[in-house]
mmCIF file of C-alpha atoms and ligand atoms in Angstrom:
data_model
loop_
_atom_site.group_PDB
_atom_site.id
_atom_site.type_symbol
_atom_site.label_atom_id
_atom_site.label_comp_id
_atom_site.label_asym_id
_atom_site.label_seq_id
_atom_site.Cartn_x
_atom_site.Cartn_y
_atom_site.Cartn_z
ATOM 1 C CA MET A 1 77.002 30.903 -83.027
ATOM 2 C CA SER A 2 76.863 28.420 -85.906
ATOM 3 C CA GLY A 3 76.931 24.706 -85.129
ATOM 4 C CA HIS A 4 74.571 21.779 -85.221
ATOM 5 C CA VAL A 5 70.914 21.695 -84.213
ATOM 6 C CA LEU A 6 69.048 18.662 -82.859
ATOM 7 C CA ALA A 7 65.258 18.720 -83.171
ATOM 8 C CA LEU A 8 62.907 16.291 -81.412
ATOM 9 C CA SER A 9 59.731 15.789 -83.397
ATOM 10 C CA GLY A 10 56.442 13.971 -83.541
ATOM 11 C CA GLY A 11 54.296 14.025 -86.657
ATOM 12 C CA VAL A 12 52.413 16.833 -88.309
ATOM 13 C CA GLY A 13 53.101 19.756 -85.927
ATOM 14 C CA GLY A 14 56.719 18.825 -85.364
ATOM 15 C CA ALA A 15 57.339 18.099 -89.031
ATOM 16 C CA LYS A 16 56.410 21.637 -90.040
ATOM 17 C CA LEU A 17 59.041 23.182 -87.769
ATOM 18 C CA ALA A 18 61.582 20.487 -88.742
ATOM 19 C CA ALA A 19 60.969 21.473 -92.372
ATOM 20 C CA GLY A 20 61.495 25.142 -91.501
ATOM 21 C CA LEU A 21 64.729 24.380 -89.662
ATOM 22 C CA GLY A 22 65.863 22.243 -92.589
ATOM 23 C CA ALA A 23 65.167 25.092 -94.978
ATOM 24 C CA VAL A 24 67.064 27.780 -93.071
ATOM 25 C CA LEU A 25 70.060 25.704 -91.925
ATOM 26 C CA ALA A 26 72.758 24.721 -94.426
ATOM 27 C CA PRO A 27 72.634 21.020 -95.397
ATOM 28 C CA GLY A 28 74.047 18.783 -92.683
ATOM 29 C CA ARG A 29 73.473 21.236 -89.813
ATOM 30 C CA LEU A 30 70.259 19.596 -88.573
ATOM 31 C CA THR A 31 69.444 16.206 -87.069
ATOM 32 C CA VAL A 32 65.798 15.339 -86.497
ATOM 33 C CA ALA A 33 65.035 12.548 -84.013
ATOM 34 C CA VAL A 34 61.485 11.341 -84.565
ATOM 35 C CA ASN A 35 58.922 9.620 -82.363
ATOM 36 C CA THR A 36 58.333 5.988 -83.288
ATOM 37 C CA GLY A 37 55.806 5.215 -80.535
ATOM 38 C CA ASP A 38 53.030 5.464 -83.147
ATOM 39 C CA ASP A 39 54.601 2.814 -85.377
ATOM 40 C CA PHE A 40 52.610 -0.318 -86.053
ATOM 41 C CA GLU A 41 52.253 -3.318 -88.297
ATOM 42 C CA HIS A 42 49.265 -3.189 -90.605
ATOM 43 C CA LEU A 43 48.380 -5.475 -93.525
ATOM 44 C CA GLY A 44 51.891 -6.876 -93.336
ATOM 45 C CA LEU A 45 53.515 -3.442 -93.607
ATOM 46 C CA THR A 46 55.584 -1.507 -91.073
ATOM 47 C CA ILE A 47 54.055 1.953 -90.825
ATOM 48 C CA CYS A 48 55.899 4.826 -89.127
ATOM 49 C CA PRO A 49 53.428 7.729 -89.255
ATOM 50 C CA ASP A 50 55.605 10.376 -87.618
ATOM 51 C CA ILE A 51 58.745 9.551 -89.603
ATOM 52 C CA ASP A 52 56.666 9.742 -92.772
ATOM 53 C CA SER A 53 55.171 13.106 -91.765
ATOM 54 C CA VAL A 54 58.702 14.429 -91.211
ATOM 55 C CA LEU A 55 60.046 13.014 -94.482
ATOM 56 C CA TYR A 56 57.093 14.204 -96.544
ATOM 57 C CA THR A 57 57.082 17.685 -95.015
ATOM 58 C CA MET A 58 60.865 18.197 -95.114
ATOM 59 C CA SER A 59 60.856 17.191 -98.786
ATOM 60 C CA GLY A 60 57.845 19.423 -99.566
ATOM 61 C CA ARG A 61 55.680 16.432 -100.555
ATOM 62 C CA ASN A 62 53.063 16.718 -97.817
ATOM 63 C CA ASP A 63 49.392 17.468 -98.434
ATOM 64 C CA ARG A 64 48.603 20.778 -96.739
ATOM 65 C CA GLN A 65 44.828 20.617 -97.180
ATOM 66 C CA ARG A 66 44.358 17.149 -95.730
ATOM 67 C CA GLY A 67 47.050 17.874 -93.145
ATOM 68 C CA TRP A 68 48.726 14.451 -93.416
ATOM 69 C CA GLY A 69 50.121 12.139 -96.059
ATOM 70 C CA LEU A 70 51.350 12.945 -99.541
ATOM 71 C CA ALA A 71 50.077 15.598 -101.926
ATOM 72 C CA ASP A 72 48.585 14.463 -105.206
ATOM 73 C CA GLU A 73 47.449 11.215 -103.583
ATOM 74 C CA THR A 74 44.962 8.640 -104.911
ATOM 75 C CA TRP A 75 43.192 5.877 -102.988
ATOM 76 C CA ARG A 76 42.566 3.019 -105.424
ATOM 77 C CA THR A 77 44.573 0.384 -103.542
ATOM 78 C CA MET A 78 42.524 1.141 -100.424
ATOM 79 C CA GLU A 79 39.261 0.734 -102.397
ATOM 80 C CA GLN A 80 40.474 -2.563 -103.752
ATOM 81 C CA LEU A 81 41.587 -3.779 -100.303
ATOM 82 C CA ARG A 82 38.155 -2.857 -98.944
ATOM 83 C CA SER A 83 36.449 -4.812 -101.733
ATOM 84 C CA LEU A 84 38.609 -7.805 -100.790
ATOM 85 C CA GLY A 85 37.318 -7.581 -97.232
ATOM 86 C CA GLU A 86 40.527 -6.278 -95.663
ATOM 87 C CA GLU A 87 40.551 -3.827 -92.761
ATOM 88 C CA ASP A 88 39.976 -0.250 -93.827
ATOM 89 C CA TRP A 89 40.116 1.730 -90.579
ATOM 90 C CA PHE A 90 43.593 3.063 -91.400
ATOM 91 C CA ASN A 91 43.666 4.961 -94.670
ATOM 92 C CA LEU A 92 46.633 4.337 -96.938
ATOM 93 C CA GLY A 93 47.138 6.345 -100.108
ATOM 94 C CA ASP A 94 48.522 4.707 -103.248
ATOM 95 C CA ARG A 95 51.731 6.745 -103.268
ATOM 96 C CA ASP A 96 52.103 6.562 -99.483
ATOM 97 C CA MET A 97 51.860 2.765 -99.810
ATOM 98 C CA ALA A 98 55.132 2.801 -101.749
ATOM 99 C CA THR A 99 56.925 4.201 -98.680
ATOM 100 C CA HIS A 100 55.501 1.430 -96.490
ATOM 101 C CA ILE A 101 56.381 -1.265 -99.020
ATOM 102 C CA ALA A 102 59.950 0.035 -99.429
ATOM 103 C CA ARG A 103 60.421 0.315 -95.657
ATOM 104 C CA SER A 104 58.930 -3.098 -94.889
ATOM 105 C CA TRP A 105 60.959 -4.775 -97.626
ATOM 106 C CA ARG A 106 64.248 -3.271 -96.475
ATOM 107 C CA LEU A 107 63.525 -4.067 -92.825
ATOM 108 C CA ARG A 108 62.762 -7.636 -93.825
ATOM 109 C CA GLN A 109 66.103 -7.803 -95.622
ATOM 110 C CA GLY A 110 67.774 -6.952 -92.314
ATOM 111 C CA ALA A 111 68.284 -3.182 -92.490
ATOM 112 C CA SER A 112 67.720 -1.176 -89.308
ATOM 113 C CA LEU A 113 64.974 1.439 -89.109
ATOM 114 C CA SER A 114 67.762 4.071 -88.936
ATOM 115 C CA ASP A 115 69.253 2.777 -92.214
ATOM 116 C CA VAL A 116 65.874 2.647 -93.900
ATOM 117 C CA THR A 117 64.953 6.157 -92.718
ATOM 118 C CA ALA A 118 68.296 7.559 -93.899
ATOM 119 C CA HIS A 119 67.765 5.873 -97.258
ATOM 120 C CA LEU A 120 64.242 7.279 -97.620
ATOM 121 C CA ALA A 121 65.433 10.760 -96.607
ATOM 122 C CA ARG A 122 68.187 10.660 -99.232
ATOM 123 C CA ALA A 123 65.813 9.323 -101.877
ATOM 124 C CA MET A 124 63.442 12.225 -101.139
ATOM 125 C CA GLY A 125 66.277 14.743 -101.492
ATOM 126 C CA ILE A 126 66.468 15.764 -97.824
ATOM 127 C CA GLY A 127 69.901 17.216 -97.057
ATOM 128 C CA HIS A 128 69.707 16.723 -93.284
ATOM 129 C CA ALA A 129 69.803 13.691 -91.000
ATOM 130 C CA VAL A 130 66.494 12.137 -89.976
ATOM 131 C CA PHE A 131 66.565 9.284 -87.451
ATOM 132 C CA PRO A 132 63.995 7.298 -85.536
ATOM 133 C CA MET A 133 64.341 7.919 -81.803
ATOM 134 C CA SER A 134 65.260 4.237 -81.451
ATOM 135 C CA ASP A 135 65.828 1.170 -83.581
ATOM 136 C CA ASP A 136 64.198 -0.888 -80.856
ATOM 137 C CA PRO A 137 60.419 -1.167 -81.033
ATOM 138 C CA VAL A 138 58.556 1.243 -78.737
ATOM 139 C CA ARG A 139 54.773 1.171 -78.836
ATOM 140 C CA THR A 140 52.608 3.879 -77.310
ATOM 141 C CA GLN A 141 49.487 2.563 -75.609
ATOM 142 C CA VAL A 142 46.681 4.498 -73.972
ATOM 143 C CA CYS A 143 44.543 3.378 -71.048
ATOM 144 C CA THR A 144 40.848 4.031 -71.669
ATOM 145 C CA PRO A 145 37.738 2.852 -69.792
ATOM 146 C CA GLY A 146 37.913 -0.235 -72.041
ATOM 147 C CA GLY A 147 41.495 -1.031 -70.973
ATOM 148 C CA TRP A 148 44.882 -0.584 -72.652
ATOM 149 C CA THR A 149 44.670 0.105 -76.384
ATOM 150 C CA ASP A 150 47.351 0.406 -79.041
ATOM 151 C CA PHE A 151 47.835 4.020 -80.019
ATOM 152 C CA GLN A 152 46.645 3.874 -83.642
ATOM 153 C CA ARG A 153 43.512 1.928 -82.705
ATOM 154 C CA TRP A 154 42.560 4.784 -80.390
ATOM 155 C CA PHE A 155 43.918 7.683 -82.482
ATOM 156 C CA VAL A 156 42.606 6.642 -85.881
ATOM 157 C CA GLY A 157 40.272 3.695 -85.251
ATOM 158 C CA GLU A 158 38.379 5.375 -82.388
ATOM 159 C CA GLN A 159 39.193 8.962 -83.438
ATOM 160 C CA CYS A 160 40.566 9.720 -79.953
ATOM 161 C CA GLY A 161 37.047 9.261 -78.507
ATOM 162 C CA PRO A 162 37.573 7.255 -75.284
ATOM 163 C CA ALA A 163 39.019 9.223 -72.363
ATOM 164 C CA VAL A 164 42.681 8.532 -71.604
ATOM 165 C CA THR A 165 43.613 7.903 -67.978
ATOM 166 C CA ALA A 166 47.250 6.885 -68.603
ATOM 167 C CA VAL A 167 49.803 6.541 -71.391
ATOM 168 C CA ARG A 168 52.623 3.998 -71.532
ATOM 169 C CA PHE A 169 55.427 3.298 -73.976
ATOM 170 C CA ALA A 170 55.809 -0.456 -74.269
ATOM 171 C CA GLY A 171 59.452 -1.327 -74.876
ATOM 172 C CA THR A 172 60.740 1.332 -72.481
ATOM 173 C CA PRO A 173 62.854 1.193 -70.469
ATOM 174 C CA GLY A 174 65.125 -0.947 -72.596
ATOM 175 C CA ALA A 175 64.938 0.910 -75.903
ATOM 176 C CA ALA A 176 68.296 2.424 -76.862
ATOM 177 C CA MET A 177 68.719 5.696 -78.663
ATOM 178 C CA ALA A 178 69.289 5.292 -82.395
ATOM 179 C CA GLN A 179 73.002 5.730 -82.986
ATOM 180 C CA GLY A 180 72.513 8.867 -85.082
ATOM 181 C CA PHE A 181 70.381 10.420 -82.331
ATOM 182 C CA ALA A 182 72.967 9.640 -79.629
ATOM 183 C CA GLU A 183 75.770 10.960 -81.833
ATOM 184 C CA ALA A 184 73.906 14.216 -82.465
ATOM 185 C CA LEU A 185 73.410 14.699 -78.714
ATOM 186 C CA ALA A 186 77.134 14.173 -78.123
ATOM 187 C CA ARG A 187 78.427 16.381 -80.951
ATOM 188 C CA PRO A 188 81.010 18.917 -79.765
ATOM 189 C CA ASP A 189 79.503 21.464 -82.189
ATOM 190 C CA LEU A 190 75.938 20.969 -80.922
ATOM 191 C CA ALA A 191 74.500 24.476 -80.537
ATOM 192 C CA ALA A 192 70.877 23.910 -79.525
ATOM 193 C CA ILE A 193 68.162 21.341 -78.936
ATOM 194 C CA VAL A 194 64.681 22.168 -80.216
ATOM 195 C CA ILE A 195 61.532 20.445 -79.005
ATOM 196 C CA CYS A 196 59.132 20.911 -81.912
ATOM 197 C CA PRO A 197 55.464 21.919 -81.407
ATOM 198 C CA SER A 198 54.331 18.321 -81.075
ATOM 199 C CA ASN A 199 51.952 16.780 -78.584
ATOM 200 C CA PRO A 200 53.981 16.574 -75.331
ATOM 201 C CA TYR A 201 52.175 13.471 -74.023
ATOM 202 C CA LEU A 202 51.898 11.453 -77.219
ATOM 203 C CA SER A 203 54.759 12.602 -79.444
ATOM 204 C CA VAL A 204 57.548 14.011 -77.253
ATOM 205 C CA ASP A 205 57.196 11.854 -74.121
ATOM 206 C CA PRO A 206 57.982 8.651 -76.060
ATOM 207 C CA VAL A 207 61.235 10.262 -77.272
ATOM 208 C CA LEU A 208 62.037 11.275 -73.687
ATOM 209 C CA ALA A 209 61.269 7.703 -72.536
ATOM 210 C CA VAL A 210 64.090 6.227 -74.646
ATOM 211 C CA ASP A 211 66.991 5.123 -72.437
ATOM 212 C CA GLY A 212 69.406 7.952 -71.704
ATOM 213 C CA VAL A 213 67.488 10.794 -73.369
ATOM 214 C CA ARG A 214 66.270 12.517 -70.211
ATOM 215 C CA ALA A 215 69.690 12.111 -68.606
ATOM 216 C CA ALA A 216 71.469 13.532 -71.665
ATOM 217 C CA LEU A 217 69.088 16.498 -71.827
ATOM 218 C CA GLY A 218 69.614 17.044 -68.106
ATOM 219 C CA LEU A 219 73.371 17.273 -68.643
ATOM 220 C CA ARG A 220 73.123 19.476 -71.741
ATOM 221 C CA GLN A 221 75.695 22.226 -72.297
ATOM 222 C CA VAL A 222 73.487 24.006 -74.855
ATOM 223 C CA PRO A 223 70.067 25.631 -74.657
ATOM 224 C CA CYS A 224 66.971 23.493 -75.087
ATOM 225 C CA ILE A 225 64.040 25.420 -76.534
ATOM 226 C CA ALA A 226 60.467 24.185 -76.927
ATOM 227 C CA VAL A 227 57.919 25.595 -79.336
ATOM 228 C CA SER A 228 54.417 25.419 -77.942
ATOM 229 C CA PRO A 229 51.760 23.519 -79.896
ATOM 230 C CA LEU A 230 49.109 25.883 -78.480
ATOM 231 C CA ILE A 231 47.692 28.817 -80.378
ATOM 232 C CA GLY A 232 45.117 30.980 -78.669
ATOM 233 C CA GLY A 233 45.276 28.630 -75.670
ATOM 234 C CA ARG A 234 44.273 25.562 -77.683
ATOM 235 C CA ALA A 235 45.898 22.827 -79.705
ATOM 236 C CA LEU A 236 45.466 23.556 -83.373
ATOM 237 C CA LYS A 237 44.494 19.991 -84.075
ATOM 238 C CA GLY A 238 44.489 16.573 -82.461
ATOM 239 C CA PRO A 239 43.742 15.364 -78.945
ATOM 240 C CA LEU A 240 46.083 17.563 -76.862
ATOM 241 C CA SER A 241 43.422 19.892 -75.433
ATOM 242 C CA LYS A 242 41.223 16.866 -74.668
ATOM 243 C CA LEU A 243 44.120 15.118 -72.887
ATOM 244 C CA PHE A 244 44.733 18.223 -70.794
ATOM 245 C CA SER A 245 41.126 18.409 -69.651
ATOM 246 C CA GLU A 246 41.045 14.664 -68.910
ATOM 247 C CA ARG A 247 44.002 15.298 -66.585
ATOM 248 C CA GLY A 248 42.149 18.136 -64.919
ATOM 249 C CA LEU A 249 44.527 20.732 -66.349
ATOM 250 C CA ALA A 250 43.582 24.068 -67.872
ATOM 251 C CA GLY A 251 45.897 23.246 -70.755
ATOM 252 C CA THR A 252 47.797 26.507 -71.101
ATOM 253 C CA ASN A 253 51.443 27.144 -71.918
ATOM 254 C CA LEU A 254 52.099 26.913 -68.176
ATOM 255 C CA ASP A 255 51.088 23.259 -68.301
ATOM 256 C CA ILE A 256 53.368 22.687 -71.307
ATOM 257 C CA ALA A 257 56.261 24.348 -69.445
ATOM 258 C CA ALA A 258 55.543 22.416 -66.243
ATOM 259 C CA HIS A 259 55.479 19.194 -68.227
ATOM 260 C CA TYR A 260 58.964 19.765 -69.633
ATOM 261 C CA GLY A 261 60.247 21.244 -66.369
ATOM 262 C CA ALA A 262 64.016 21.600 -66.162
ATOM 263 C CA LEU A 263 64.487 19.961 -69.574
ATOM 264 C CA ILE A 264 63.886 23.317 -71.284
ATOM 265 C CA ASP A 265 65.450 26.749 -70.851
ATOM 266 C CA HIS A 266 63.329 28.651 -73.327
ATOM 267 C CA ILE A 267 59.832 28.476 -74.776
ATOM 268 C CA VAL A 268 58.370 30.039 -77.900
ATOM 269 C CA ILE A 269 54.680 30.823 -77.545
ATOM 270 C CA ASP A 270 52.207 32.317 -79.944
ATOM 271 C CA ARG A 271 51.559 36.055 -79.753
ATOM 272 C CA THR A 272 47.891 35.277 -79.091
ATOM 273 C CA ASP A 273 49.034 33.715 -75.798
ATOM 274 C CA ALA A 274 51.121 36.711 -74.675
ATOM 275 C CA LYS A 275 49.226 36.726 -71.371
ATOM 276 C CA ASP A 276 51.159 33.556 -70.370
ATOM 277 C CA ALA A 277 54.581 35.183 -70.786
ATOM 278 C CA ASP A 278 54.965 36.811 -67.365
ATOM 279 C CA ALA A 279 54.099 33.681 -65.423
ATOM 280 C CA LEU A 280 56.429 31.605 -67.599
ATOM 281 C CA ARG A 281 59.267 34.074 -66.970
ATOM 282 C CA THR A 282 58.540 34.051 -63.257
ATOM 283 C CA GLY A 283 58.944 30.292 -63.461
ATOM 284 C CA GLY A 284 62.475 30.839 -64.743
ATOM 285 C CA LEU A 285 62.056 30.333 -68.472
ATOM 286 C CA ALA A 286 63.167 32.644 -71.248
ATOM 287 C CA VAL A 287 60.128 33.384 -73.425
ATOM 288 C CA THR A 288 59.913 34.420 -77.064
ATOM 289 C CA LEU A 289 56.637 35.553 -78.614
ATOM 290 C CA SER A 290 56.162 34.764 -82.278
ATOM 291 C CA GLU A 291 53.537 33.910 -84.871
ATOM 292 C CA THR A 292 53.653 30.143 -84.531
ATOM 293 C CA LEU A 293 50.952 29.147 -87.028
ATOM 294 C CA MET A 294 52.669 27.418 -89.964
ATOM 295 C CA LYS A 295 50.442 27.376 -93.011
ATOM 296 C CA SER A 296 53.140 27.733 -95.647
ATOM 297 C CA ALA A 297 56.823 26.996 -96.195
ATOM 298 C CA GLU A 298 57.468 30.697 -95.512
ATOM 299 C CA ASP A 299 55.735 30.405 -92.127
ATOM 300 C CA GLN A 300 57.847 27.347 -91.297
ATOM 301 C CA ALA A 301 61.077 29.157 -92.187
ATOM 302 C CA ARG A 302 60.064 32.311 -90.322
ATOM 303 C CA LEU A 303 59.321 30.397 -87.133
ATOM 304 C CA ALA A 304 62.547 28.385 -87.517
ATOM 305 C CA ARG A 305 64.533 31.642 -87.779
ATOM 306 C CA ALA A 306 62.794 33.003 -84.674
ATOM 307 C CA VAL A 307 63.612 29.809 -82.739
ATOM 308 C CA LEU A 308 67.277 29.865 -83.763
ATOM 309 C CA ALA A 309 67.589 33.592 -83.050
ATOM 310 C CA ALA A 310 66.095 33.036 -79.585
ATOM 311 C CA VAL A 311 68.954 30.679 -78.695
ATOM 312 C CA GLY A 312 71.633 32.627 -80.557
ATOM 313 C CA VAL A 313 72.196 30.144 -83.383
ATOM 314 C CA GLU A 314 73.075 31.700 -86.745
ATOM 315 C CA CYS A 315 71.420 30.523 -89.905
HETATM 316 P P1 GDP B 1 51.065 14.061 -84.824
HETATM 317 O O1 GDP B 1 52.150 13.127 -84.368
HETATM 318 O O2 GDP B 1 50.833 14.018 -86.300
HETATM 319 O O3 GDP B 1 49.832 13.971 -84.003
HETATM 320 O O4 GDP B 1 51.632 15.502 -84.615
HETATM 321 P P2 GDP B 1 52.482 16.229 -83.518
HETATM 322 O O5 GDP B 1 52.401 15.608 -82.178
HETATM 323 O O6 GDP B 1 53.834 16.497 -84.075
HETATM 324 O O7 GDP B 1 51.735 17.593 -83.528
HETATM 325 C C1 GDP B 1 50.445 17.776 -82.993
HETATM 326 C C2 GDP B 1 50.407 19.144 -82.396
HETATM 327 O O8 GDP B 1 50.910 20.061 -83.351
HETATM 328 C C3 GDP B 1 49.024 19.619 -82.047
HETATM 329 O O9 GDP B 1 48.950 19.714 -80.642
HETATM 330 C C4 GDP B 1 48.915 20.990 -82.724
HETATM 331 O O10 GDP B 1 48.420 21.970 -81.845
HETATM 332 C C5 GDP B 1 50.339 21.303 -83.106
HETATM 333 N N1 GDP B 1 50.453 22.051 -84.355
HETATM 334 C C6 GDP B 1 50.051 21.668 -85.576
HETATM 335 N N2 GDP B 1 50.313 22.628 -86.475
HETATM 336 C C7 GDP B 1 50.899 23.657 -85.787
HETATM 337 C C8 GDP B 1 51.384 24.944 -86.162
HETATM 338 O O11 GDP B 1 51.340 25.346 -87.327
HETATM 339 N N3 GDP B 1 51.912 25.703 -85.163
HETATM 340 C C9 GDP B 1 51.970 25.286 -83.858
HETATM 341 N N4 GDP B 1 52.498 26.100 -82.949
HETATM 342 N N5 GDP B 1 51.516 24.080 -83.482
HETATM 343 C C10 GDP B 1 50.987 23.276 -84.437
HETATM 344 CA CA1 CA B 2 52.174 10.939 -84.183
#
């Protein structure tokens, strides 16, 4: 089957699969709806870390060594800001700063985040649609022993140190799907929904918390396939494994599947986690084993092809 593909993505992990899907699908066949729960205002700028990860990775501009931000980056503005006594807990590269300035300026002129994101995607030469999950502000907050904290303060400022006892998405309910996201979900030629290998609690749950998303996924007429962010039973990077243990969970693919429940029909897991396959199948899911580590553009495209083949979508 040909048709359109809708991918739900967070930042770095999700962006790599979104880039692979973008590379193997003809222009215009993919819509990526991106988490905006991590967005925040900093030094007068509106920063959307996950949208930027998706834009930079889909346009091949991301820094693979550092794992975030733009390649060929310099940091002189940050040094100067530091010398002026401004906050330096959130690192901003010189070239990355241009994205934040352009976004903030356009938002201030009255454009929506959807418009600004579409503009940035076009300017970066991306031939697919990238939308924020919502144009309404949603802000992820984590509850730690010190109380509720804004996501970036915990994630970057405190390097995910304090234990998390709860997560909330301020602004939900009440945040509407971005129009482009809602339209992609309703397309008559929609062929599959892909949940990228992003952190389920911090990157995918905020997307699912947007008004109408869970209901629309529940009524889907097409397969929904998730790619696990676990490799060898652990998150490659970031706080996912820590969040699992703080919830008293073993943190295997069974926990990922249980978390998504009836929202998914199919899961792609890494070959190193083949031992999970039988139990996942017993739970009613279709399971595909693949190499899910994406170190290169070829890896991204290979995994994207495996995902599409698993749900019978031609590329
Ligand atoms: P963030 O918003 O930048 O924190 O990124 P995401 O939530 O999109 O992705 C974080 C998750 O991506 C982590 O749990 C990682 O385990 C996972 N991840 C990162 N790179 C890869 C990869 O190459 N393959 C797979 N399967 N998962 C990955
Ligand atoms: Ca993120």
